[in-house]
PDB file of C-alpha atoms and ligand atoms in Angstrom:
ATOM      1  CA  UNK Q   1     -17.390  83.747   3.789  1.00 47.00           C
ATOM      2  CA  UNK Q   2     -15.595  80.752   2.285  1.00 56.00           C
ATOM      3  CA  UNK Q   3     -17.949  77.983   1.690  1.00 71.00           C
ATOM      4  CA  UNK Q   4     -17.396  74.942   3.786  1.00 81.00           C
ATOM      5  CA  UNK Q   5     -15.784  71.961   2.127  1.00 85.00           C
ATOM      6  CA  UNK Q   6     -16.632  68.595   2.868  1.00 86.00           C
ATOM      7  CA  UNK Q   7     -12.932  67.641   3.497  1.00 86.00           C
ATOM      8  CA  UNK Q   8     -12.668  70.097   6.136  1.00 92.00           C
ATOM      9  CA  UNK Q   9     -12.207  68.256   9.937  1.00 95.00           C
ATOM     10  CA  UNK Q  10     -15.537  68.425  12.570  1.00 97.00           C
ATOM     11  CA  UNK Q  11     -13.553  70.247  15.703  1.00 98.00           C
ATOM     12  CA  UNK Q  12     -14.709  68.508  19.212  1.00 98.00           C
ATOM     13  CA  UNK Q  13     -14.114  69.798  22.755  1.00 98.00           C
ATOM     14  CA  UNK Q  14     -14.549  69.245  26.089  1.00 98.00           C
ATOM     15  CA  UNK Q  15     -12.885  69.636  29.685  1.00 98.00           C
ATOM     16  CA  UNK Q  16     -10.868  66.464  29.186  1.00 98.00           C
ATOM     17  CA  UNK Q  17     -11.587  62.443  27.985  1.00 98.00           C
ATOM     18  CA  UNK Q  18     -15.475  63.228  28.528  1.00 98.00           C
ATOM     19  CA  UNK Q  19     -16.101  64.018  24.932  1.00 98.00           C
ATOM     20  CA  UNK Q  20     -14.536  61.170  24.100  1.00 98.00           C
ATOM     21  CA  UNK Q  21     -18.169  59.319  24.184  1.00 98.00           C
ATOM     22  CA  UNK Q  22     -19.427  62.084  21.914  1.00 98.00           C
ATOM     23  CA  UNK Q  23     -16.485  61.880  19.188  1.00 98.00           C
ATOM     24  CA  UNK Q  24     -16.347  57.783  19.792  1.00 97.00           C
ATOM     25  CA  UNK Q  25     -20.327  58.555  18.413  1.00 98.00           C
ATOM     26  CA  UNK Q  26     -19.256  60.268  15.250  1.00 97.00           C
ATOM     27  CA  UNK Q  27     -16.671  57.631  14.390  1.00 94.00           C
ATOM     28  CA  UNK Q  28     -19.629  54.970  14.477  1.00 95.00           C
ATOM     29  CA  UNK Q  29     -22.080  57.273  12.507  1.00 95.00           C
ATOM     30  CA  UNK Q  30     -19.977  59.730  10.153  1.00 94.00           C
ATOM     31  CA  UNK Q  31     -16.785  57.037   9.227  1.00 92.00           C
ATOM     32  CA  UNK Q  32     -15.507  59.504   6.584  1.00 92.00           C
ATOM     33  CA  UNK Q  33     -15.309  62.523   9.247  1.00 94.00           C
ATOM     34  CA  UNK Q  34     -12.184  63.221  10.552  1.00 95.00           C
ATOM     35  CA  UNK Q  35     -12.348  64.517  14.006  1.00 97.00           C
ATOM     36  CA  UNK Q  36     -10.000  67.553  15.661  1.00 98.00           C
ATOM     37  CA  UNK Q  37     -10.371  67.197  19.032  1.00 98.00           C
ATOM     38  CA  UNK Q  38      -9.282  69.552  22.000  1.00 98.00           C
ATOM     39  CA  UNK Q  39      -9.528  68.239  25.709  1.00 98.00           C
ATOM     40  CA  UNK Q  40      -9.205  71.735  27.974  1.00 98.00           C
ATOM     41  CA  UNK Q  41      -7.386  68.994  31.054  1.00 98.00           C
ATOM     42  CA  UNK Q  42      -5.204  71.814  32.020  1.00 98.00           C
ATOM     43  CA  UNK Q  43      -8.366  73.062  33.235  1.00 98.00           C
ATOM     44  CA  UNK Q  44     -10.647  69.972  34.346  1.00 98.00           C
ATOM     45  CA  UNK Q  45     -12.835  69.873  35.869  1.00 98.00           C
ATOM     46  CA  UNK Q  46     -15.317  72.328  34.390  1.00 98.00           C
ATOM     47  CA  UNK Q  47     -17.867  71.563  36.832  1.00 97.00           C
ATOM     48  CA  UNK Q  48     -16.378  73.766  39.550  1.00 97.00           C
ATOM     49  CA  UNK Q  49     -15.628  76.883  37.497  1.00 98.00           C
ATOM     50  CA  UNK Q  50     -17.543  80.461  37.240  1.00 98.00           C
ATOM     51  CA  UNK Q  51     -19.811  81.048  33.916  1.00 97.00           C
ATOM     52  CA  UNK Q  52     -17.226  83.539  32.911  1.00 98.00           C
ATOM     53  CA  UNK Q  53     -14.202  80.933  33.247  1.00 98.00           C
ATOM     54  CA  UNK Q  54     -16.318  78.339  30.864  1.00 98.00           C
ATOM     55  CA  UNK Q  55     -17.303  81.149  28.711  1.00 98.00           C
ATOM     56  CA  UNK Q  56     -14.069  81.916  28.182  1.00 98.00           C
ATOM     57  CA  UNK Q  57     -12.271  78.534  27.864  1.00 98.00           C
ATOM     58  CA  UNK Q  58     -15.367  77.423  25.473  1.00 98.00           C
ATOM     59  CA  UNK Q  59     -14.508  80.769  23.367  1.00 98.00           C
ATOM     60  CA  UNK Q  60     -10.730  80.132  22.973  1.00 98.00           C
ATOM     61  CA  UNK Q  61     -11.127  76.291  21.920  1.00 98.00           C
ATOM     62  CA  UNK Q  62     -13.967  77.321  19.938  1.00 98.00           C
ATOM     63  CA  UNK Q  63     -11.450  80.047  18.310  1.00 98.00           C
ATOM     64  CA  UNK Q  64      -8.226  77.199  17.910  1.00 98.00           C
ATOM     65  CA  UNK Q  65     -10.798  74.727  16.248  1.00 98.00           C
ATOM     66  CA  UNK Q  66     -12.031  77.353  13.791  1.00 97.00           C
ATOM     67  CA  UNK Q  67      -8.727  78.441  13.265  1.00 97.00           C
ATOM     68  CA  UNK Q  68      -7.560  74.384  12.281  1.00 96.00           C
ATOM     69  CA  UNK Q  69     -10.434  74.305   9.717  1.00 96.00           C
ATOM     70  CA  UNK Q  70     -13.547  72.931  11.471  1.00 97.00           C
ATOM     71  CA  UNK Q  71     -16.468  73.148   9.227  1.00 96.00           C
ATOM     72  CA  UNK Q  72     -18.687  72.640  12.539  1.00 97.00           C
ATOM     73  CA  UNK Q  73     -17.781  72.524  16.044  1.00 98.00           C
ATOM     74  CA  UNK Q  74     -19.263  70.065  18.500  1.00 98.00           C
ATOM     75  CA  UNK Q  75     -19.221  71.286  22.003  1.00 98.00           C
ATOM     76  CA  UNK Q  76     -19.236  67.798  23.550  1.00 98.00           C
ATOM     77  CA  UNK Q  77     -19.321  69.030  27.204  1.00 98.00           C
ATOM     78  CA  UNK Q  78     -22.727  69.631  29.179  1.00 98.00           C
ATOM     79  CA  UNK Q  79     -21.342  72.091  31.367  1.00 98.00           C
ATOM     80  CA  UNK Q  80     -20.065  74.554  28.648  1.00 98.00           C
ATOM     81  CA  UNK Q  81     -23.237  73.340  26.348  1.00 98.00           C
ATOM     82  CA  UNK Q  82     -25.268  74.850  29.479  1.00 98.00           C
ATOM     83  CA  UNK Q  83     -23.837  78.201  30.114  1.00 98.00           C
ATOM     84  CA  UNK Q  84     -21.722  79.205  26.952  1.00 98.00           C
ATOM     85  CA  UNK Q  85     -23.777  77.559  23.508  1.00 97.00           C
ATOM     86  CA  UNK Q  86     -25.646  80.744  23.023  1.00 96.00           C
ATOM     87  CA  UNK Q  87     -23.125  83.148  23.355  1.00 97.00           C
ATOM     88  CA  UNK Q  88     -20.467  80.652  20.908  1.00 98.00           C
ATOM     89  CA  UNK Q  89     -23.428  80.244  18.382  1.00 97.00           C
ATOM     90  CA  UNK Q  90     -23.734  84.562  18.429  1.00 97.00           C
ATOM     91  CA  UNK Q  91     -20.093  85.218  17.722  1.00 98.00           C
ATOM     92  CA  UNK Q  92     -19.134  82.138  15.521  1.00 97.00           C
ATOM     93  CA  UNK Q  93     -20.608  81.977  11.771  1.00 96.00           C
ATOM     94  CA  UNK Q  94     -19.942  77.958  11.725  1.00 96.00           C
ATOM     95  CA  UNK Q  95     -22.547  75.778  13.049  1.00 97.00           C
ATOM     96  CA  UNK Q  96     -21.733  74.788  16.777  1.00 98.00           C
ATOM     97  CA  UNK Q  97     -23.539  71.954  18.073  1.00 98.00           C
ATOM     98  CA  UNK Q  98     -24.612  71.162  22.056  1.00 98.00           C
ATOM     99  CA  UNK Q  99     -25.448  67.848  24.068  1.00 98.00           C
ATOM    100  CA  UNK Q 100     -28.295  69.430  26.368  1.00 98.00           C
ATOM    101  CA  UNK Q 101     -31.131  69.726  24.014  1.00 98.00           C
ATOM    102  CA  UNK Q 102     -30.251  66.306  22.057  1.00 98.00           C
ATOM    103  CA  UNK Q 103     -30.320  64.688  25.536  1.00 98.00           C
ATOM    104  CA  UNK Q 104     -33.430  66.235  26.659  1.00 98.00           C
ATOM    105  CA  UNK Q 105     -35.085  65.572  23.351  1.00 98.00           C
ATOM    106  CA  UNK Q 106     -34.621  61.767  23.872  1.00 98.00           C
ATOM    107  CA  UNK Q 107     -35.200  61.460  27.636  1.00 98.00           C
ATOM    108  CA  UNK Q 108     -38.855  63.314  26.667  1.00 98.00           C
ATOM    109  CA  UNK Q 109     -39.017  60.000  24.113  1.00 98.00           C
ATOM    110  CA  UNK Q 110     -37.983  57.369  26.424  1.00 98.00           C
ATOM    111  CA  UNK Q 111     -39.532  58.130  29.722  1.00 98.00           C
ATOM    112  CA  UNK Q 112     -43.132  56.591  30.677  1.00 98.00           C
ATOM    113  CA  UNK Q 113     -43.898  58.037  34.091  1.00 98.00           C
ATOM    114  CA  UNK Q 114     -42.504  61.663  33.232  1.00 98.00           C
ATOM    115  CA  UNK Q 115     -40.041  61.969  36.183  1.00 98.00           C
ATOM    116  CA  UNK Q 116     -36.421  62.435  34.620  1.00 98.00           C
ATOM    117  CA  UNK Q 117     -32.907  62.423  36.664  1.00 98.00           C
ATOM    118  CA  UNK Q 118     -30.493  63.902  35.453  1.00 98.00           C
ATOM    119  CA  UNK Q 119     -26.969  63.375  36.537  1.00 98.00           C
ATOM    120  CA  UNK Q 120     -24.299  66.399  35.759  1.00 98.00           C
ATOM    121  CA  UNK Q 121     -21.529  68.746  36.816  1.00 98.00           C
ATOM    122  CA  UNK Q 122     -22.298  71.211  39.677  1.00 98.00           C
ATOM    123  CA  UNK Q 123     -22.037  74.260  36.999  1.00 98.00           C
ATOM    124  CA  UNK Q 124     -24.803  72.072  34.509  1.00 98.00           C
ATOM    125  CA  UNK Q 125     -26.948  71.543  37.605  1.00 98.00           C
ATOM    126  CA  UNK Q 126     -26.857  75.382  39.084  1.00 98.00           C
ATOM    127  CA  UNK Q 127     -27.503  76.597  35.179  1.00 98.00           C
ATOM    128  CA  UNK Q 128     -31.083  74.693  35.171  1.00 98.00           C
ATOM    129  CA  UNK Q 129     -30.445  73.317  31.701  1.00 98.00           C
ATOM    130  CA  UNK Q 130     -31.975  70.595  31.138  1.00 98.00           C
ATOM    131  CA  UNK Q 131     -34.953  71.023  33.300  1.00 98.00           C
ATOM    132  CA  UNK Q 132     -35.110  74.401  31.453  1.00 98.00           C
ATOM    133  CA  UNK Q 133     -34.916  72.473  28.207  1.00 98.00           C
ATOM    134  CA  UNK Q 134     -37.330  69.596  29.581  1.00 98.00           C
ATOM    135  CA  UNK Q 135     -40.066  72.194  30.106  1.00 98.00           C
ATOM    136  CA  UNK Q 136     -39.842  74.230  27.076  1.00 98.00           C
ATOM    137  CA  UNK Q 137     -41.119  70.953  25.711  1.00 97.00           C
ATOM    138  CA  UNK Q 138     -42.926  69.372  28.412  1.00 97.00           C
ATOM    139  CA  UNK Q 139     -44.362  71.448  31.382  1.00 95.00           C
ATOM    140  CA  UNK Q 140     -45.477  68.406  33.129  1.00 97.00           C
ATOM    141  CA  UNK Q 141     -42.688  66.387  33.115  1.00 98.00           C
ATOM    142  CA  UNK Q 142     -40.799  66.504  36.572  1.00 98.00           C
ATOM    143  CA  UNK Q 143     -36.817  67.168  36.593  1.00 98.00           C
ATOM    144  CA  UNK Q 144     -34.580  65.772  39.849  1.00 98.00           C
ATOM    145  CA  UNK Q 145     -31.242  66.878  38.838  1.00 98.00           C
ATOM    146  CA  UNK Q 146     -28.182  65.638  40.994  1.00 98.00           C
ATOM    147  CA  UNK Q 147     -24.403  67.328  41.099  1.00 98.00           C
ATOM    148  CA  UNK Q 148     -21.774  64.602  40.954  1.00 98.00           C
ATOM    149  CA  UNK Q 149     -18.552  65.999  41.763  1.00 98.00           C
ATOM    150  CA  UNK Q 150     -16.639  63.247  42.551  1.00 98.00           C
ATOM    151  CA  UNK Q 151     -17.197  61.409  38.683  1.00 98.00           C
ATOM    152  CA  UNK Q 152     -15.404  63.545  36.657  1.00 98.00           C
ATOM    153  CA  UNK Q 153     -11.696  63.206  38.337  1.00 98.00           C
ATOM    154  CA  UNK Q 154     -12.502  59.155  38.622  1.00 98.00           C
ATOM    155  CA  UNK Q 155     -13.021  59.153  34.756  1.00 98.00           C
ATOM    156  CA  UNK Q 156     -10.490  61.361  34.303  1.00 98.00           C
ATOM    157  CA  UNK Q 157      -8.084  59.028  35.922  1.00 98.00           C
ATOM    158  CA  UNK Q 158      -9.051  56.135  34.064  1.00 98.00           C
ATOM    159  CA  UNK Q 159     -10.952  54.853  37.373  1.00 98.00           C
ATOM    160  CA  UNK Q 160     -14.804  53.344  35.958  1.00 98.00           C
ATOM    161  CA  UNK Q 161     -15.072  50.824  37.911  1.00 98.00           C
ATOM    162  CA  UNK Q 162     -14.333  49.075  41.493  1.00 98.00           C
ATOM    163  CA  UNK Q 163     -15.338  50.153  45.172  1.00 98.00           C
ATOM    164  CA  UNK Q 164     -14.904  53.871  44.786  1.00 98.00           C
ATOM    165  CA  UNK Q 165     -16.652  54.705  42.023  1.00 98.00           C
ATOM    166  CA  UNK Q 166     -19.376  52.386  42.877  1.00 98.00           C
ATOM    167  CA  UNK Q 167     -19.919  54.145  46.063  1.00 98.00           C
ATOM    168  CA  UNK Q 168     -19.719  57.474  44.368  1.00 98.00           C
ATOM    169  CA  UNK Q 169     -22.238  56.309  41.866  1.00 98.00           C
ATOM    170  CA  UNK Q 170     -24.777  55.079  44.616  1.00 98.00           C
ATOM    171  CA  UNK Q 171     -24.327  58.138  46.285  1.00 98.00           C
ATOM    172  CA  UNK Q 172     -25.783  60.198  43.593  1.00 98.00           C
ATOM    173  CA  UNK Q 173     -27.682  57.850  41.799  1.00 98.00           C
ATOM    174  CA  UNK Q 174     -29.957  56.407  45.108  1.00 98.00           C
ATOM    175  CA  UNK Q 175     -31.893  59.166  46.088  1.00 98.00           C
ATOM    176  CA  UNK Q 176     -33.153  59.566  42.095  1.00 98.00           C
ATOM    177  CA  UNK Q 177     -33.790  56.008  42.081  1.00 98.00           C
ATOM    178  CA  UNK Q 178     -36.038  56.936  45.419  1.00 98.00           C
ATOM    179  CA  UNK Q 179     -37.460  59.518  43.741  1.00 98.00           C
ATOM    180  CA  UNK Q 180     -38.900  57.345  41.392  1.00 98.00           C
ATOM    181  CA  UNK Q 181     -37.551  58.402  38.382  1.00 98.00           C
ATOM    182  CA  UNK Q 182     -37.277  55.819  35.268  1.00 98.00           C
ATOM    183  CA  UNK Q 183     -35.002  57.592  32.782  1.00 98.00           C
ATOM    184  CA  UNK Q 184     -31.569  58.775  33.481  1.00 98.00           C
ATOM    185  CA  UNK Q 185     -29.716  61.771  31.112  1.00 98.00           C
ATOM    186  CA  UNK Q 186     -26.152  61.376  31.710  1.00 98.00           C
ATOM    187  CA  UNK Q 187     -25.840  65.212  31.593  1.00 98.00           C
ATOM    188  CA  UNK Q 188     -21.944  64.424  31.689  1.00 98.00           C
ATOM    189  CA  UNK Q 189     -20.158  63.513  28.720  1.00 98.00           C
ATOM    190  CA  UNK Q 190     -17.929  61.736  31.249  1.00 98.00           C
ATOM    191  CA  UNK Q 191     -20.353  59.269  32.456  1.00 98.00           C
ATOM    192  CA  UNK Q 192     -21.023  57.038  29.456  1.00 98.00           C
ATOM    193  CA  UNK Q 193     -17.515  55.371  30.554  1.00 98.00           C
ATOM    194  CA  UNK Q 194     -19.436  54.839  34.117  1.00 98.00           C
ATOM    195  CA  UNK Q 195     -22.497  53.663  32.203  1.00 98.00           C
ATOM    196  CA  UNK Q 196     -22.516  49.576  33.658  1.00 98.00           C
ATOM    197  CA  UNK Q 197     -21.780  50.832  37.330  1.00 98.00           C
ATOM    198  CA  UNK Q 198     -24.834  53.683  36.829  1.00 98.00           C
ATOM    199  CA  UNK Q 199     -27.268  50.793  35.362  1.00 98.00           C
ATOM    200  CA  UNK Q 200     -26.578  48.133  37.974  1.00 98.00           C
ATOM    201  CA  UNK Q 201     -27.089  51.120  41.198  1.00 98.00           C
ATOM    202  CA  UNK Q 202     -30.514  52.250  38.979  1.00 98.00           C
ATOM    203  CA  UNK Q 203     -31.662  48.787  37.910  1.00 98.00           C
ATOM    204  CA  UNK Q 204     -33.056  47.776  34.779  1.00 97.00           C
ATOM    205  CA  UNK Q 205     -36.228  49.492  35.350  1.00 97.00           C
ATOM    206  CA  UNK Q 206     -34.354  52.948  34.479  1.00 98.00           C
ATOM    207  CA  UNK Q 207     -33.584  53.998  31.206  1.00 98.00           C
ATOM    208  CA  UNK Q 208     -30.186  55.675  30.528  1.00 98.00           C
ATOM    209  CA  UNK Q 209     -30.000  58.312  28.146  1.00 98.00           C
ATOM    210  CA  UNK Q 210     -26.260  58.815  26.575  1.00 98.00           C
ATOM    211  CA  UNK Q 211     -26.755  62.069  24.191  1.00 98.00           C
ATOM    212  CA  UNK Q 212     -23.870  61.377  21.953  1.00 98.00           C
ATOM    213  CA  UNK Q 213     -26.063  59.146  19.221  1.00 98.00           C
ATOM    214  CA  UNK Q 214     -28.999  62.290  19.449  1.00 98.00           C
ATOM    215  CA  UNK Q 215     -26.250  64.672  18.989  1.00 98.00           C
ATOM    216  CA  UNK Q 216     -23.975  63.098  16.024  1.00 98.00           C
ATOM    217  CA  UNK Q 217     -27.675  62.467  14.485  1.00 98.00           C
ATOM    218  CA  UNK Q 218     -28.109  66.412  14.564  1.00 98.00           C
ATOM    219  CA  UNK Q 219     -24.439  66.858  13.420  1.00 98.00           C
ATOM    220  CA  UNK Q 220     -25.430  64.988  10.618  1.00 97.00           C
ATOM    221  CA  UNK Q 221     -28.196  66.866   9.361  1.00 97.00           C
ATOM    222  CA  UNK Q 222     -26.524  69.989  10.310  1.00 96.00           C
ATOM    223  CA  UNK Q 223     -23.393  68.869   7.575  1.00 96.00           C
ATOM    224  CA  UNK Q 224     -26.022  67.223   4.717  1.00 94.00           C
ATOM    225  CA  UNK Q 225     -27.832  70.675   4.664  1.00 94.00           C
ATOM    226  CA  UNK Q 226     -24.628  73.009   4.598  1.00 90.00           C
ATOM    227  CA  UNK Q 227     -23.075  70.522   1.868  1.00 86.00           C
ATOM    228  CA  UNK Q 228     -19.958  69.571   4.210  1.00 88.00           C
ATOM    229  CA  UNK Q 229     -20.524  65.780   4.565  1.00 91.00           C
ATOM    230  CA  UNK Q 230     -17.818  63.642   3.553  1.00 88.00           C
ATOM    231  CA  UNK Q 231     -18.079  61.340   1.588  1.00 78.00           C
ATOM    232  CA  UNK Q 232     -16.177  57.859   2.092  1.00 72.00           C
ATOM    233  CA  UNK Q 233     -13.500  58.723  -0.045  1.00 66.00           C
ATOM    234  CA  UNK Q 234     -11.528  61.557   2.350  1.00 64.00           C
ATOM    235  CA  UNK Q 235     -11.027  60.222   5.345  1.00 65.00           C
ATOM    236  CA  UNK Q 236      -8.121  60.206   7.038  1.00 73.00           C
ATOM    237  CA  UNK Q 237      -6.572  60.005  10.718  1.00 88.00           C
ATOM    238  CA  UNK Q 238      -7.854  62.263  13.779  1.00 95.00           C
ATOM    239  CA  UNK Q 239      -5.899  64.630  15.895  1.00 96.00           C
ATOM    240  CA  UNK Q 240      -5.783  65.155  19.340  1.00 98.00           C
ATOM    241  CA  UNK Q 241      -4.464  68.150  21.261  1.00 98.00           C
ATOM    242  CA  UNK Q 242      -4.947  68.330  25.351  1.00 98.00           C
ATOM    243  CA  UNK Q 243      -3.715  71.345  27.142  1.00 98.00           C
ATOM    244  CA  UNK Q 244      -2.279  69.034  30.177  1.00 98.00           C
ATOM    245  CA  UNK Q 245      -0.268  65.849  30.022  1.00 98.00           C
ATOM    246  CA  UNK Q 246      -0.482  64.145  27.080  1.00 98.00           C
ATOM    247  CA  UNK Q 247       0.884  60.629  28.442  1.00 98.00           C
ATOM    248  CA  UNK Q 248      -2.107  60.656  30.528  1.00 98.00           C
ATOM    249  CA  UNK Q 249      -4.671  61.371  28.095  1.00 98.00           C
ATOM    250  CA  UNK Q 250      -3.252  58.750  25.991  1.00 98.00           C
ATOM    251  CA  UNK Q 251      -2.836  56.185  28.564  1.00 98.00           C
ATOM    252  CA  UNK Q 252      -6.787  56.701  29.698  1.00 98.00           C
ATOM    253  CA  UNK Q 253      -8.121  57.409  26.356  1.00 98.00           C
ATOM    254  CA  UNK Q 254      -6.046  54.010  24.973  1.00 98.00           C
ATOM    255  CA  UNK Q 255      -7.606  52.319  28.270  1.00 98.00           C
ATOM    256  CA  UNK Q 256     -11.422  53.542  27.639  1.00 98.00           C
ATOM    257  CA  UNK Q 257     -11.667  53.475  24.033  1.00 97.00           C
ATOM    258  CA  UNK Q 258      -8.367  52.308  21.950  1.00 95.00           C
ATOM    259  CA  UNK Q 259      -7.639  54.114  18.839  1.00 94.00           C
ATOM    260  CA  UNK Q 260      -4.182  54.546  17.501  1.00 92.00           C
ATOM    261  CA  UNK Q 261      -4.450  57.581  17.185  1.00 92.00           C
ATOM    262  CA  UNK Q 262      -4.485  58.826  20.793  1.00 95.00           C
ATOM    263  CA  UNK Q 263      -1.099  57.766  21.280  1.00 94.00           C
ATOM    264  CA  UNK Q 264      -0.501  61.149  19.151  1.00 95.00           C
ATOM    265  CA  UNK Q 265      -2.017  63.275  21.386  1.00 98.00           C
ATOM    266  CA  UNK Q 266      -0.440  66.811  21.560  1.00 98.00           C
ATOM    267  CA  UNK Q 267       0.213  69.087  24.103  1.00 98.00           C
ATOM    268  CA  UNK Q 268      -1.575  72.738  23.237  1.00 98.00           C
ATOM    269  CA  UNK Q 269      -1.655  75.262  25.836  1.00 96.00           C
ATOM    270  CA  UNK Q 270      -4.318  78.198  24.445  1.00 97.00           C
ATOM    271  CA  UNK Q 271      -4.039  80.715  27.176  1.00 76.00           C
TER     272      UNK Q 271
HETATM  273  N1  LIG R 301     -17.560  66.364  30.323  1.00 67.73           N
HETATM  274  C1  LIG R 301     -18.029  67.568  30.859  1.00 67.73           C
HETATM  275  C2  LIG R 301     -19.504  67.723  30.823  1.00 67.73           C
HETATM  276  O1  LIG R 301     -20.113  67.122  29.984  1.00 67.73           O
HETATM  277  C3  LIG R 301     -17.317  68.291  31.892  1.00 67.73           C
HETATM  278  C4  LIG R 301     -16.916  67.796  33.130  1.00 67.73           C
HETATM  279  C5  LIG R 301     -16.025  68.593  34.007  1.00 67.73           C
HETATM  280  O2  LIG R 301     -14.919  68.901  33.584  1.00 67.73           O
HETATM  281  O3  LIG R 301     -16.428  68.881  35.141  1.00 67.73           O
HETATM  282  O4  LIG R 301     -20.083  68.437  31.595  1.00 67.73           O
END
């Protein structure tokens, strides 16, 4: 095997804009990293499809990514994280990193009366992820885990904020509030962009817990001990592929988080 260079991109996936919040992360931490990115929004939303459907999508992006030159993948999607990590980390030789555990691992630090909500795709919620994660490490700690179907296609249409989503937010956000829970995982990489509606239906008592900064932070130390960190010298731009419309990924992603580079964004159809 070809030792991994430091110049080599850090591939990114997820069903759609969603991983955005995860790659917008490695842009604040990692400045010298240049990102490849693949959003699967032929296929979005995730949340709805079989384990064998996200095993497969999660294998052929992992496959185009590797193929590009990714030193190290991020899968930057909680619903693929969930069901497909272990059987991407078997086949693949380069390091692929999740958002579960890194979510987990910081809800465990944050919360005070150890009753965690988690908010997530139907597929994340039916898998038992996090709560499986959450007692791995804590037994004690309880887990009220809510499906959100309706976020995804609001985020995914540039809608995060207003009447609708508001009402879709208190919807699945009330009853964990009731529960008395007083940390949130957004177990979504979607729902970061929702993140001001989700604080004002929990209140300020509730802590939210965005995995992205956990994640890069494990990124990082997964790249400093395989010698492919960059230093500030190579950087250049990102790329973007999308295997849907491109004019709407760029219009949203130029709407949520603004970088020139999205108005690049190819179309890639993998299948
Ligand atoms: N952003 C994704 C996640 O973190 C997927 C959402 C979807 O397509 O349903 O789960």
């Amino acid at each position: 095997m070809r030792a991994v260079q430091p110049v080599q991109p850090v591939g990114v996936f997820d069903s759609g804009i969603g991983g955005l919040t995860v790659a917008r992360e490695i842009i604040r931490q990692l400045p010298a990293e240049t990102i490849i990115y693949y959003g699967d929004t032929a296929h979005v939303p995730y949340g709805s499809r079989t384990v064998e459907e996200l095993r497969e999508f999660a294998d052929t992006i992992t496959a185009f990514l590797i193929a590009r030159g990714a030193k190290a993948i991020v899968d930057a999607c909680n619903t693929t994280s969930a069901v497909a990590l272990p059987y991407l980390k078997k086949k693949y030789s380069v390091p692929i990193i999740g958002v579960i555990e890194p979510g987990v691992t910081e809800a465990l630090r944050a919360t005070r009366n150890g009753r965690i909500g988690v908010i997530a795709t139907e597929a994340t919620v039916a898998s038992n992820a996090h709560e499986k994660a959450i007692h791995a490490l804590a037994g004690e700690v309880r887990v009220f885990a809510r499906a959100c179907p309706k976020l995804v296609p609001l985020v995914e249409a540039g809608l995060v904020s207003g009447p609708e989503v508001e009402a879709a937010v208190a919807e699945y956000v009330q009853p964990l509030i009731e529960a008395g829970i007083d940390t949130l995982i957004l177990g979504c990489t979607h729902y970061p962009f929702l993140a001001p509606v989700i604080q004002e239906v929990a209140g300020p008592g509730v802590t939210l817990i965005d995995p992205a900064a956990a994640t890069v932070r494990e990124l990082k130390q997964v790249l400093a001990a395989g010698g492919g960190l960059r230093g500030a010298h190579y950087s250049k731009a990102h790329s973007f592929f999308v295997s849907g419309d491109a004019r709407l990924f760029t219009r949203v992603g130029m709407q949520l988080v603004g970088w020139p580079e999205l108005k690049g964004v190819r179309q890639l159809k993998l299948d």
